[in-house]
PDB file of N, CA, C and O in Angstrom:
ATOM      1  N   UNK A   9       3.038  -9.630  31.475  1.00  0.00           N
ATOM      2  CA  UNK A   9       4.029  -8.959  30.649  1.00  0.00           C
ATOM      3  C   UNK A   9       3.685  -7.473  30.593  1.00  0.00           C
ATOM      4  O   UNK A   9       2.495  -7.199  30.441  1.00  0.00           O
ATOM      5  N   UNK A  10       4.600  -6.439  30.700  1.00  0.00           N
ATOM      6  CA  UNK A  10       4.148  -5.420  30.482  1.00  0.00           C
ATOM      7  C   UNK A  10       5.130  -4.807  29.430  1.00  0.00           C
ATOM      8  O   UNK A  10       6.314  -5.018  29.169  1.00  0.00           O
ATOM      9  N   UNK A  11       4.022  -3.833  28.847  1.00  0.00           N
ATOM     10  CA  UNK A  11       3.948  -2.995  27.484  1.00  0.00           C
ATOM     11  C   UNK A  11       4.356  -1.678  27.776  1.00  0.00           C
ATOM     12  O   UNK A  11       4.081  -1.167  28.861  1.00  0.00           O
ATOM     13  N   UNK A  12       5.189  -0.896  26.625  1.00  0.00           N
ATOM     14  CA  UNK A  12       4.857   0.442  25.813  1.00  0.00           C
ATOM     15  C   UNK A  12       4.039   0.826  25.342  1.00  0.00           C
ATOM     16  O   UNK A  12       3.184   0.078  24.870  1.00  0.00           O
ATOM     17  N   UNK A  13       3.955   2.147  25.273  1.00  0.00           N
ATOM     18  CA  UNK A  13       3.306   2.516  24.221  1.00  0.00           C
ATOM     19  C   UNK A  13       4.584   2.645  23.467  1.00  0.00           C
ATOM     20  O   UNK A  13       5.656   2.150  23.816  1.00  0.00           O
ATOM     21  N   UNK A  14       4.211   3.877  21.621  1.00  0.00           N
ATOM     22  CA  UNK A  14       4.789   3.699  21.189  1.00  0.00           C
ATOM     23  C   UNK A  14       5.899   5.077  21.365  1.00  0.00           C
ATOM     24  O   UNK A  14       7.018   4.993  20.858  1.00  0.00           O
ATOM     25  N   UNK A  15       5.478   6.319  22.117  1.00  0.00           N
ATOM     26  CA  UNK A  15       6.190   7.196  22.634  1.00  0.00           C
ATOM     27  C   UNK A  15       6.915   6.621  23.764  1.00  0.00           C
ATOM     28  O   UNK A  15       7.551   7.473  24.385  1.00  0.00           O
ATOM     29  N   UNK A  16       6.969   5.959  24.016  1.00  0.00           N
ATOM     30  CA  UNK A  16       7.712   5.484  25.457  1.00  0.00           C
ATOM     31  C   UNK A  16       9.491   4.985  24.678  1.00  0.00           C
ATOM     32  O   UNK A  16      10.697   5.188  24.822  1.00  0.00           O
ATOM     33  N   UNK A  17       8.292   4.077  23.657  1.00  0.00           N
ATOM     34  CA  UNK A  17       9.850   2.861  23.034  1.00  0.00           C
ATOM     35  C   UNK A  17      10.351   3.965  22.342  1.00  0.00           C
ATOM     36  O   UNK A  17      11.579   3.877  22.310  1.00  0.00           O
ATOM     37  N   UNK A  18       9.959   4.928  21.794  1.00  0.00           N
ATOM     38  CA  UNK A  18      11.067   5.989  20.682  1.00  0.00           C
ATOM     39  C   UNK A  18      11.439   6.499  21.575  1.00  0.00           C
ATOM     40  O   UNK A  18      12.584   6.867  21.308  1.00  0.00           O
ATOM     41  N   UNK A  19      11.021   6.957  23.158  1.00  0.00           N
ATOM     42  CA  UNK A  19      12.249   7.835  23.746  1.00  0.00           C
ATOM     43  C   UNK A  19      12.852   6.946  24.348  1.00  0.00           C
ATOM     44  O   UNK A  19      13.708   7.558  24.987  1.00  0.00           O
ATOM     45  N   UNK A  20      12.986   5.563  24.618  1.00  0.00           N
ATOM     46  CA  UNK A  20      13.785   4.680  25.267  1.00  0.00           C
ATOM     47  C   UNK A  20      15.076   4.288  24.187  1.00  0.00           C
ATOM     48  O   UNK A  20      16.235   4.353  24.596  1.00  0.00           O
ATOM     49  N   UNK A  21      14.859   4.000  23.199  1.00  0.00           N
ATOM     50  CA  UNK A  21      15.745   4.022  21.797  1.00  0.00           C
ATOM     51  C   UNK A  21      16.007   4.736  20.866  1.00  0.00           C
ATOM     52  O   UNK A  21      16.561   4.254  19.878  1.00  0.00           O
ATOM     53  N   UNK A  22      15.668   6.116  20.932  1.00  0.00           N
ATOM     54  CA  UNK A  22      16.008   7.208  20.737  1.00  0.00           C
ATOM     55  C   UNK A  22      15.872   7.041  18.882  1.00  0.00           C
ATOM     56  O   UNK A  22      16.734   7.263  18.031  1.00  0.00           O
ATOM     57  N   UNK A  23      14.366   6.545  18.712  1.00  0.00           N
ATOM     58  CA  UNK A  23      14.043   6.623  17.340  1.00  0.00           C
ATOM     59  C   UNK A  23      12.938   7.571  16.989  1.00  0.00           C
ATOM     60  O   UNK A  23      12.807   8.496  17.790  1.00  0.00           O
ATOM     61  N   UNK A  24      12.299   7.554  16.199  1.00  0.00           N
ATOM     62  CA  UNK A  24      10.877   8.568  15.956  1.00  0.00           C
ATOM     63  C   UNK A  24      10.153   7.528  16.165  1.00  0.00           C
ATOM     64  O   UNK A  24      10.433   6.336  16.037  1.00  0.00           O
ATOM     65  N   UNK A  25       8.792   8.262  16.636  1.00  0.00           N
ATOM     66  CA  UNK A  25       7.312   7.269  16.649  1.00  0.00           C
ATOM     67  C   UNK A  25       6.815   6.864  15.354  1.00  0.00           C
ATOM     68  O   UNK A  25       5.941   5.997  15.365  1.00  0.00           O
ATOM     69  N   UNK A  26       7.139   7.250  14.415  1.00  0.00           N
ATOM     70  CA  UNK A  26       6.746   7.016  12.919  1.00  0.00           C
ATOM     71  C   UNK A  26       7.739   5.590  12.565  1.00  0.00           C
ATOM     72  O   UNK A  26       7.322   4.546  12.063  1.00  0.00           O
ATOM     73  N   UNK A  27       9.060   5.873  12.957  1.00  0.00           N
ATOM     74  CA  UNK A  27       9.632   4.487  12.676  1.00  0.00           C
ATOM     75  C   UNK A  27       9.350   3.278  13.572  1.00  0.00           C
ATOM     76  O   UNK A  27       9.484   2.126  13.160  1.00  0.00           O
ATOM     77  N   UNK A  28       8.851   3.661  15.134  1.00  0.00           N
ATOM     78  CA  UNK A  28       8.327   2.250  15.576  1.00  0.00           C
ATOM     79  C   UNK A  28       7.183   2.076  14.963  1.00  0.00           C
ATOM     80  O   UNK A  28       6.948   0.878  14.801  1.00  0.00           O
ATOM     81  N   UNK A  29       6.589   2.590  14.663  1.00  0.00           N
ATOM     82  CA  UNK A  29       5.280   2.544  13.867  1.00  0.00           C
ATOM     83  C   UNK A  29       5.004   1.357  12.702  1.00  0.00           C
ATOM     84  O   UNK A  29       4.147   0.476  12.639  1.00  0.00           O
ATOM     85  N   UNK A  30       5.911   1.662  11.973  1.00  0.00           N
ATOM     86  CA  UNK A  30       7.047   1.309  10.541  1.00  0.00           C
ATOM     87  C   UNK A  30       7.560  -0.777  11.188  1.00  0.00           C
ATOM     88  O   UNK A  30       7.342  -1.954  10.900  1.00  0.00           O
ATOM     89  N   UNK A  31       8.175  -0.064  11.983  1.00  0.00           N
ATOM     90  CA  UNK A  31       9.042  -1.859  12.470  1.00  0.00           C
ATOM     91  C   UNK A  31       7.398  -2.995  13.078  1.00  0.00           C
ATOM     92  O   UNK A  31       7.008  -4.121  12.767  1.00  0.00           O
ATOM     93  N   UNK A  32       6.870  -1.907  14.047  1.00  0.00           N
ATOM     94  CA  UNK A  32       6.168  -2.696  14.454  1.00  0.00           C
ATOM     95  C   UNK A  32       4.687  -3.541  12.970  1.00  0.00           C
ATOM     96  O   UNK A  32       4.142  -4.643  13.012  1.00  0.00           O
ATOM     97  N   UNK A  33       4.582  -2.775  12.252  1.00  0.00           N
ATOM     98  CA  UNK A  33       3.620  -3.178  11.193  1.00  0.00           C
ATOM     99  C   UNK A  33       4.381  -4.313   9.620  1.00  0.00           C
ATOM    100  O   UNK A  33       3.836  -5.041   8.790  1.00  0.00           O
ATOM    101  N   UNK A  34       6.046  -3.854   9.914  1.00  0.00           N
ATOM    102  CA  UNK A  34       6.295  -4.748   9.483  1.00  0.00           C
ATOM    103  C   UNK A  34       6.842  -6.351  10.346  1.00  0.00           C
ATOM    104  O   UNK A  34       7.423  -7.407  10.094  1.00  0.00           O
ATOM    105  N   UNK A  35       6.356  -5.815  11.177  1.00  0.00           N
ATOM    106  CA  UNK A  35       7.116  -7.679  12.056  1.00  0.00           C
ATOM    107  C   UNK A  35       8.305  -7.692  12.265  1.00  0.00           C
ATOM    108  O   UNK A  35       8.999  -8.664  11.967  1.00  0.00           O
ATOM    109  N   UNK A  36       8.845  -6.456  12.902  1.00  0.00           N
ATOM    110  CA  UNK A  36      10.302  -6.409  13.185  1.00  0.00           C
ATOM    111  C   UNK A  36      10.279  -6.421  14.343  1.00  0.00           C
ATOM    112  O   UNK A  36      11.384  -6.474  14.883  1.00  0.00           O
ATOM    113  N   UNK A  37       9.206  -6.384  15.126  1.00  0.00           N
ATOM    114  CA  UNK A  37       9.644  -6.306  16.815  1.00  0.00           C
ATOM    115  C   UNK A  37       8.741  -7.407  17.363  1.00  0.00           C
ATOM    116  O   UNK A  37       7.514  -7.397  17.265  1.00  0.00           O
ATOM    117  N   UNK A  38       9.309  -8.149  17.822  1.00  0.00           N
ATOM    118  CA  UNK A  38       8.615  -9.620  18.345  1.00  0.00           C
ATOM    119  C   UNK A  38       7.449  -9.516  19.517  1.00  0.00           C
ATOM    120  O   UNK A  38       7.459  -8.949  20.610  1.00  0.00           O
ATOM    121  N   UNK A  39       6.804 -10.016  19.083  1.00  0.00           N
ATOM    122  CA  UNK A  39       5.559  -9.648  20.798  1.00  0.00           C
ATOM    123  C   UNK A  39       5.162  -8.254  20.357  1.00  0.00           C
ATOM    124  O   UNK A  39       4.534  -7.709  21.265  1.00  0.00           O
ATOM    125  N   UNK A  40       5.321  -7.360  19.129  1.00  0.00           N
ATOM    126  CA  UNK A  40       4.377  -6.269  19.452  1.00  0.00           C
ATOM    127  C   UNK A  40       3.280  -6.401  18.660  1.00  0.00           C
ATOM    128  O   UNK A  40       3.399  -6.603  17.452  1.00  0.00           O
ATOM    129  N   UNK A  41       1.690  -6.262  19.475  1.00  0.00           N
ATOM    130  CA  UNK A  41       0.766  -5.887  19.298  1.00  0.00           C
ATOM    131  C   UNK A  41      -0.410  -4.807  18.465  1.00  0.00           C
ATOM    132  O   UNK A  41       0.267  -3.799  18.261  1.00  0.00           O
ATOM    133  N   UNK A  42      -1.185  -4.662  18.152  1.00  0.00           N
ATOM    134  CA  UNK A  42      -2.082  -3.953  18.207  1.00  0.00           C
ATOM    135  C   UNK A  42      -3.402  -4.130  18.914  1.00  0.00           C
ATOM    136  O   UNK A  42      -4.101  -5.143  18.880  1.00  0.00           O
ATOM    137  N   UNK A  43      -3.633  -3.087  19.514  1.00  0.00           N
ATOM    138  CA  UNK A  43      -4.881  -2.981  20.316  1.00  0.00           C
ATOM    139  C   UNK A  43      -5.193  -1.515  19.746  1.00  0.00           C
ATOM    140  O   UNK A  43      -4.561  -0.460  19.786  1.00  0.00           O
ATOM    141  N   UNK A  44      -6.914  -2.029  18.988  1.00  0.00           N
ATOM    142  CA  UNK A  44      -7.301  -0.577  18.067  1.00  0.00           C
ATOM    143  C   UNK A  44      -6.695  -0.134  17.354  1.00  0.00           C
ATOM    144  O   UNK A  44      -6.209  -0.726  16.390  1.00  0.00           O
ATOM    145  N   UNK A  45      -6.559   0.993  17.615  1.00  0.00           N
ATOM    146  CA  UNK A  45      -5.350   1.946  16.462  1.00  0.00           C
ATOM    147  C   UNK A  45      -4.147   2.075  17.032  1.00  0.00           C
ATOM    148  O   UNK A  45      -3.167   2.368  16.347  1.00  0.00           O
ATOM    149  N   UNK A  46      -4.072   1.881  18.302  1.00  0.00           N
ATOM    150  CA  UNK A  46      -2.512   1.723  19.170  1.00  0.00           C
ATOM    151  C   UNK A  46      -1.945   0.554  19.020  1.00  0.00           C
ATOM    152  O   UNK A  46      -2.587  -0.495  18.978  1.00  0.00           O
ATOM    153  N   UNK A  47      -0.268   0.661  18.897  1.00  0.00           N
ATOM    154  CA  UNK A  47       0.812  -0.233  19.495  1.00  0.00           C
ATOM    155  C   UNK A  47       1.046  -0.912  20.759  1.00  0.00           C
ATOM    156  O   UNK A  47       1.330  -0.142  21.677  1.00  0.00           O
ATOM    157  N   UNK A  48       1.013  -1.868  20.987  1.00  0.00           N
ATOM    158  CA  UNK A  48       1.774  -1.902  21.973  1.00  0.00           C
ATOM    159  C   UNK A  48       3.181  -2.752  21.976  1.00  0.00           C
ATOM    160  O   UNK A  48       3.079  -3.827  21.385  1.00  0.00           O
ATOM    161  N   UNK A  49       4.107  -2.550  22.373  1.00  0.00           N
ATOM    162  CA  UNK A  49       5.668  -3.020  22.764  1.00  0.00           C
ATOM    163  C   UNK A  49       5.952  -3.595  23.830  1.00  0.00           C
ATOM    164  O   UNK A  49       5.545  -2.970  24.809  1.00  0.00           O
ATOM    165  N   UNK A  50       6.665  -4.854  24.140  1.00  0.00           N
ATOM    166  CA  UNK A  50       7.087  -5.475  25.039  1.00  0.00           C
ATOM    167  C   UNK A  50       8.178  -4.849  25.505  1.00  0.00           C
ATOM    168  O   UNK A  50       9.208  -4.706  24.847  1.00  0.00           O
ATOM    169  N   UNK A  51       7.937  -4.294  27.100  1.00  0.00           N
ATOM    170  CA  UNK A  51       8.966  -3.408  27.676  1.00  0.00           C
ATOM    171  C   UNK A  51      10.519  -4.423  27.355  1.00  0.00           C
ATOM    172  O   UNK A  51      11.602  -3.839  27.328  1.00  0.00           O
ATOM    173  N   UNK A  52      10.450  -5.736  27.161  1.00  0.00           N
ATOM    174  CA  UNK A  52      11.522  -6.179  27.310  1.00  0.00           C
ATOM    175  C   UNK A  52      12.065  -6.430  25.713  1.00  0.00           C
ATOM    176  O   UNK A  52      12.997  -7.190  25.451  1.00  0.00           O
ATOM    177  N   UNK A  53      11.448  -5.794  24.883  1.00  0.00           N
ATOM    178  CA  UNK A  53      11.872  -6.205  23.397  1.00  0.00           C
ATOM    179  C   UNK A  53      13.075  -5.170  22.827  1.00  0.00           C
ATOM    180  O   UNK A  53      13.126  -3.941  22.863  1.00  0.00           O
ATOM    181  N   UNK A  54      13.956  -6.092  22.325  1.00  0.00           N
ATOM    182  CA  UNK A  54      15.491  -4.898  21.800  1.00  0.00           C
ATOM    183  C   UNK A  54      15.191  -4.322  20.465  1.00  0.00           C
ATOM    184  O   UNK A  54      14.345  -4.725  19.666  1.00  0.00           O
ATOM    185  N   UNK A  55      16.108  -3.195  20.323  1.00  0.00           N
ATOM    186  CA  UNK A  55      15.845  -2.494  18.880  1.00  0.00           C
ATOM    187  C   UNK A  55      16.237  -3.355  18.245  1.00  0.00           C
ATOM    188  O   UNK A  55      17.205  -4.104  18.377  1.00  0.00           O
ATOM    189  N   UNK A  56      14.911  -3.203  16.982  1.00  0.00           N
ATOM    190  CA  UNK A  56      15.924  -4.257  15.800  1.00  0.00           C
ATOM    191  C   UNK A  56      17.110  -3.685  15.103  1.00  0.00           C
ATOM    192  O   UNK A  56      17.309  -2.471  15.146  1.00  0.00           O
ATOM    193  N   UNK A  57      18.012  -4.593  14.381  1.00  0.00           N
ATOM    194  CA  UNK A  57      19.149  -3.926  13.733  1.00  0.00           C
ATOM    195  C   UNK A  57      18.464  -2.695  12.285  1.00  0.00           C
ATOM    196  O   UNK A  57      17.483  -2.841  11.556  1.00  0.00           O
ATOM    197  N   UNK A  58      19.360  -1.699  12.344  1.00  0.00           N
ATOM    198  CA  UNK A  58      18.714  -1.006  10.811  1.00  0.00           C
ATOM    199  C   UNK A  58      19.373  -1.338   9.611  1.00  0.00           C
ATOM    200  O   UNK A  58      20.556  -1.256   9.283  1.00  0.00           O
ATOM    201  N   UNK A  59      18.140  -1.815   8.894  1.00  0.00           N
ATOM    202  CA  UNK A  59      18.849  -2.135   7.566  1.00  0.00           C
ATOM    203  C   UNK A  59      18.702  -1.861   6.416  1.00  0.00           C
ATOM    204  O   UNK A  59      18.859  -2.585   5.432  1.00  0.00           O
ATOM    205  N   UNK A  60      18.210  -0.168   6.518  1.00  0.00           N
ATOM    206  CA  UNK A  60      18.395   0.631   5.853  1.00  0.00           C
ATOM    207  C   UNK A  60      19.771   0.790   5.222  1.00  0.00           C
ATOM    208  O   UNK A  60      20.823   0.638   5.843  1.00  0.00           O
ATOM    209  N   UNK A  61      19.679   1.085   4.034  1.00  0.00           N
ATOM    210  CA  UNK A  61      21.314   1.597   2.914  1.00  0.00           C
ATOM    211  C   UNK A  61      21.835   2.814   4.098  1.00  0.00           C
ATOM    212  O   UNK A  61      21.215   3.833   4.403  1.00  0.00           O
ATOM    213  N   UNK A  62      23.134   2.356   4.625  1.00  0.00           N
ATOM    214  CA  UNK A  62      23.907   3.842   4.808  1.00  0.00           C
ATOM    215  C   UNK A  62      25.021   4.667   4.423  1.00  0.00           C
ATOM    216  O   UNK A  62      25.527   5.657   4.950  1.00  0.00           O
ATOM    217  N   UNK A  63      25.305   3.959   3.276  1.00  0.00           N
ATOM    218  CA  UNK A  63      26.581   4.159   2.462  1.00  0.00           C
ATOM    219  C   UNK A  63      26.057   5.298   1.462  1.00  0.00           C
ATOM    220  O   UNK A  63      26.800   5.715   0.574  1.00  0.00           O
ATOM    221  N   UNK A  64      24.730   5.798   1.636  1.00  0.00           N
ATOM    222  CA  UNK A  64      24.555   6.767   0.557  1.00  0.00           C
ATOM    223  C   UNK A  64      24.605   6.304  -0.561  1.00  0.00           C
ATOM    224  O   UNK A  64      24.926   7.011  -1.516  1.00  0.00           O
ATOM    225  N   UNK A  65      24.334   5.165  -0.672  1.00  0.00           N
ATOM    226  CA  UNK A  65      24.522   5.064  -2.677  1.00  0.00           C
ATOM    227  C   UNK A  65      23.862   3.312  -2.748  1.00  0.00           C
ATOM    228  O   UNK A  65      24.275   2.324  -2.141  1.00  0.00           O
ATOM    229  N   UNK A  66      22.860   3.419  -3.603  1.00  0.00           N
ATOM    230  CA  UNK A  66      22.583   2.306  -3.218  1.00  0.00           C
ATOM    231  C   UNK A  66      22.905   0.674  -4.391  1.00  0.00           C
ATOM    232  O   UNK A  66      22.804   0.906  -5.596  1.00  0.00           O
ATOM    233  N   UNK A  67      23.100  -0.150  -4.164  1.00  0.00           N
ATOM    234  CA  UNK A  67      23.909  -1.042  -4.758  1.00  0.00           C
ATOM    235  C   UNK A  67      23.194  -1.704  -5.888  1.00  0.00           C
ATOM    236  O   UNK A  67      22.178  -2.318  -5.561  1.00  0.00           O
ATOM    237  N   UNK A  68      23.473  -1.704  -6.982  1.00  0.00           N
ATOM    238  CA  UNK A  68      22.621  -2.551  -8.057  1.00  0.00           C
ATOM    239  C   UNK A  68      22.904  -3.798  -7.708  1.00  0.00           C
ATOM    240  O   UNK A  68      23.823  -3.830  -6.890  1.00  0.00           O
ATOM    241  N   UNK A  69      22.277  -5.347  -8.142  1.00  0.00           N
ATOM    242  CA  UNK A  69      21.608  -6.269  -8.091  1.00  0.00           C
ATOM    243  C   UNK A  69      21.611  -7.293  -9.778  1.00  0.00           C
ATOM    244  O   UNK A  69      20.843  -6.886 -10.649  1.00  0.00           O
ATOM    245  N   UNK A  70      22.146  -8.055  -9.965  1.00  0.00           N
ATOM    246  CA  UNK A  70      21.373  -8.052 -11.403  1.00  0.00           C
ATOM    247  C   UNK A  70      20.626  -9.590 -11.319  1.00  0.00           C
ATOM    248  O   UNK A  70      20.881 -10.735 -11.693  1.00  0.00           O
ATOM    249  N   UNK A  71      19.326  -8.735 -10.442  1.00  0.00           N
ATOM    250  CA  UNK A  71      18.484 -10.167 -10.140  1.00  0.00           C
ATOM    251  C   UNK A  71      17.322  -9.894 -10.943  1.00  0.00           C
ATOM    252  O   UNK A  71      16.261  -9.700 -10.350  1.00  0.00           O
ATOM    253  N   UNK A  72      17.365  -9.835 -12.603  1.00  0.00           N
ATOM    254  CA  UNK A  72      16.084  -9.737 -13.104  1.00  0.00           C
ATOM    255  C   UNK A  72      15.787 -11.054 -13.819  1.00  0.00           C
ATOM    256  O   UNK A  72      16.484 -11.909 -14.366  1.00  0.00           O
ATOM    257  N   UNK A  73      14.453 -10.880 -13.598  1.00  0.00           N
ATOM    258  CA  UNK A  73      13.404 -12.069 -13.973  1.00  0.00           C
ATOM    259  C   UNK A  73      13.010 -12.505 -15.271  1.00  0.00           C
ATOM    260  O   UNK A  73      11.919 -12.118 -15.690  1.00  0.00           O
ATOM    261  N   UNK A  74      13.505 -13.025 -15.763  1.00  0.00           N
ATOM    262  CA  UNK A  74      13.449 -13.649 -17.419  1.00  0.00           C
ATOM    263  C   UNK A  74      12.109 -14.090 -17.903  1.00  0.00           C
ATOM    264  O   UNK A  74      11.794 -15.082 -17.246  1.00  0.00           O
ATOM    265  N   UNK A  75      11.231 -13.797 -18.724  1.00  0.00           N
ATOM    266  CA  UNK A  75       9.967 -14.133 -18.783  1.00  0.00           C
ATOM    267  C   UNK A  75       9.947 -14.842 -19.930  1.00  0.00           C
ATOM    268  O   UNK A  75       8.894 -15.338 -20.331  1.00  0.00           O
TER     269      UNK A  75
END
């Protein structure tokens, strides 16, 4: 199988290295690695969807916890 680094996958998907950084430490990109302090990325792995708020405004919830 061959790998990215993590400058490779941000200029292939046209994200910052700080946000693969971000996906890969939370388990958003399947098959990616760490080796040391580096990433590595499965050349064949797709961007995940963003699911970040983009509506600018973000939505209340009224999921609070009753103690």
């Amino acid at each position: 199988m061959e790998y990215l680094s993590i400058s490779q996958t941000a200029e292939k998907w046209g994200i910052t290295r700080r946000r693969i950084q971000r996906l890969c430490s939370d388990g958003r990109i399947p098959g990616a690695t760490k080796i040391g302090s580096y990433w590595a990325v499965p050349a064949d792995a797709e961007k995940p969807r963003d699911k970040r708020i983009k509506s600018g405004r973000y939505i209340k919830t009224n999921d609070k916890i009753l103690l």
